[in-house]
mmCIF file of C-alpha atoms in Angstrom:
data_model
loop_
_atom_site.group_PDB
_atom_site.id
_atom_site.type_symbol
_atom_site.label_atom_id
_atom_site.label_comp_id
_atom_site.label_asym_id
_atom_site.label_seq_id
_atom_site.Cartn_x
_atom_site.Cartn_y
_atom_site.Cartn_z
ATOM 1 C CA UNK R 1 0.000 0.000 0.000
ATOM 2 C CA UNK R 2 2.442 2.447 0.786
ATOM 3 C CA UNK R 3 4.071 1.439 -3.117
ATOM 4 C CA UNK R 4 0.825 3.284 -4.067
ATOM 5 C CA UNK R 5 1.202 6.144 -2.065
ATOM 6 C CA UNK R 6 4.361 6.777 -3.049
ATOM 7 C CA UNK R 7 3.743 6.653 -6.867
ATOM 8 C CA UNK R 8 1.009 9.108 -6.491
ATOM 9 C CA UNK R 9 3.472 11.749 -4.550
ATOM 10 C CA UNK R 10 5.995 11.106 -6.990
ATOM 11 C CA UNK R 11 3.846 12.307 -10.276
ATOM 12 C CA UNK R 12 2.651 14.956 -8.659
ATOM 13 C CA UNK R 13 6.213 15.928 -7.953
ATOM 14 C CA UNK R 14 6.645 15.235 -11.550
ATOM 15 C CA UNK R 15 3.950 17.347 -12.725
ATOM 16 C CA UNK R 16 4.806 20.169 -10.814
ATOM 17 C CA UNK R 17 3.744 23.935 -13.205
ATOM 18 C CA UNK R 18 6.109 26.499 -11.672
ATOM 19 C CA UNK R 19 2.961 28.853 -12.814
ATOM 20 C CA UNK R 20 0.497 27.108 -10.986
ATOM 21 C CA UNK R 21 2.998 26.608 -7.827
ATOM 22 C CA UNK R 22 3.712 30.523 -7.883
ATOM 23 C CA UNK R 23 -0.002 31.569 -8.262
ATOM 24 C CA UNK R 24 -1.715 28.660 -5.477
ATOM 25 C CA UNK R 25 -1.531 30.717 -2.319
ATOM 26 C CA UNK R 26 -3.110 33.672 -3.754
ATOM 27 C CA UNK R 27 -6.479 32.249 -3.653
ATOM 28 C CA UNK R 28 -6.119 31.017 -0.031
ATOM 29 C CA UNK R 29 -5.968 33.623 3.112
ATOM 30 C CA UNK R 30 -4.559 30.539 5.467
ATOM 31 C CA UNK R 31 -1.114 29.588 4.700
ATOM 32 C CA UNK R 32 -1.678 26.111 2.705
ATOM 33 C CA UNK R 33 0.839 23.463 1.432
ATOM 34 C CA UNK R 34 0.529 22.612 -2.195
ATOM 35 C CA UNK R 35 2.958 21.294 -5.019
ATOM 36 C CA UNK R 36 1.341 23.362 -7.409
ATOM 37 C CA UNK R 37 -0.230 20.484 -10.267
ATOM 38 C CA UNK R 38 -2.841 21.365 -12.333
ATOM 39 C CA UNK R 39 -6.297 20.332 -10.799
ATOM 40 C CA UNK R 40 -6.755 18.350 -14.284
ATOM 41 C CA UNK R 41 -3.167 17.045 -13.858
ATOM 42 C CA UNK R 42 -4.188 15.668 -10.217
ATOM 43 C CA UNK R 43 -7.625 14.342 -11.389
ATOM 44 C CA UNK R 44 -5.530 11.968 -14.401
ATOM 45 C CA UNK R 45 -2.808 10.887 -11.729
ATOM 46 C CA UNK R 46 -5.511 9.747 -9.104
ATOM 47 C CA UNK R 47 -7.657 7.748 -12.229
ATOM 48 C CA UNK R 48 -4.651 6.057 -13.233
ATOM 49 C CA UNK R 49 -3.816 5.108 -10.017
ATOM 50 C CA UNK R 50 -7.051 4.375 -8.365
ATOM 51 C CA UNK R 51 -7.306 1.584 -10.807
ATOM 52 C CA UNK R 52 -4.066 -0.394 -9.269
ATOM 53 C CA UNK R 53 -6.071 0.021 -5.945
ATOM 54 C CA UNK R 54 -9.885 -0.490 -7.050
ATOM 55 C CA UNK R 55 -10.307 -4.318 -5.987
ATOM 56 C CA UNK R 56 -8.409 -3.935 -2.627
ATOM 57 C CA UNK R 57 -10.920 -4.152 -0.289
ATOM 58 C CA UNK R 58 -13.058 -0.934 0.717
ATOM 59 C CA UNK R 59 -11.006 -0.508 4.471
ATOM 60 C CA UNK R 60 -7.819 -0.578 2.859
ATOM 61 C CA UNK R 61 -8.553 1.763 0.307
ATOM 62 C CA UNK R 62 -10.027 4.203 3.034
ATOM 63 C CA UNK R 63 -6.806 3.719 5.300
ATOM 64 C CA UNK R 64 -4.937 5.170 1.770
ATOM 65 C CA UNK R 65 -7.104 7.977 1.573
ATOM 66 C CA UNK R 66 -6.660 8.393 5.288
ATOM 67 C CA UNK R 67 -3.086 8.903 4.760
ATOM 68 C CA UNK R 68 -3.659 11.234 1.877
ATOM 69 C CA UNK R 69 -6.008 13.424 4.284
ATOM 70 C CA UNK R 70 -3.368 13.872 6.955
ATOM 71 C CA UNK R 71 -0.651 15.125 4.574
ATOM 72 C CA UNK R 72 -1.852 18.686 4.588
ATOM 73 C CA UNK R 73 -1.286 18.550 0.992
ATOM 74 C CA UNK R 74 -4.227 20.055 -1.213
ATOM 75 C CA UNK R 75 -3.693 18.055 -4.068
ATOM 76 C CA UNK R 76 -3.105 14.611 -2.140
ATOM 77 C CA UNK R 77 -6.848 15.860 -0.493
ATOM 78 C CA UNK R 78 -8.098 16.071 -3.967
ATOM 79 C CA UNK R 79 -7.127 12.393 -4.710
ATOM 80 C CA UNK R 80 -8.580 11.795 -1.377
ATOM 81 C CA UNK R 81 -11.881 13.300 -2.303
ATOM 82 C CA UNK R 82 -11.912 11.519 -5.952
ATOM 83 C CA UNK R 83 -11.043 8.038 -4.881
ATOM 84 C CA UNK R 84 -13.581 8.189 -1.943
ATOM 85 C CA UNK R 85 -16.069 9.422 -4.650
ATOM 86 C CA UNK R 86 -14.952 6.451 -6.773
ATOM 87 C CA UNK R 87 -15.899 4.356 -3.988
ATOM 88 C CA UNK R 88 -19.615 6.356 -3.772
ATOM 89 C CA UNK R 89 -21.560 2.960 -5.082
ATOM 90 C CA UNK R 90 -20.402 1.157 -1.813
ATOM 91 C CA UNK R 91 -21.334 3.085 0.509
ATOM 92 C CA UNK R 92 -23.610 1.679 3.063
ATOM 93 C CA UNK R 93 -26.850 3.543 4.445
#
């Protein structure tokens, strides 16, 4: 799991836009930590990745997005928000 985790943070880092990393903060008034992708950028990485994770079992895919929500990171919260979204269908009342 944490092979997954780690190829997500690494094409982000690859995908870095100096643009996008220099203009983030602007539209915040908290101080917030970012890598600066591309929203579309992040929405491609977590698709492609969320399929190497898809038939793990629903807990272990939340303990992933767990990890994602504690790294402060916005765009490692956006692939938080779109794999639990991915999950939607399985959601119990």
């Amino acid at each position: 799991m944490k092979n997954i985790i780690e190829t997500v943070r690494n094409q982000l880092r690859e995908n870095i836009d100096i643009k996008t990393q220099e203009n983030s903060q602007r539209f915040f008034k908290e101080k917030i930590n970012f890598y600066g992708v591309k929203v579309p950028a992040v929405n491609k990485i977590s698709k492609d990745c969320f399929k190497e994770i898809k038939t793990l079992e629903k807990a272990k895919v939340f303990r992933l997005i767990e990890t994602f929500w504690q790294s402060g990171i916005i765009e490692e919260s956006f692939v938080a928000c779109n794999w639990t979204y991915a999950l939607r269908k399985s959601f119990l009342p």
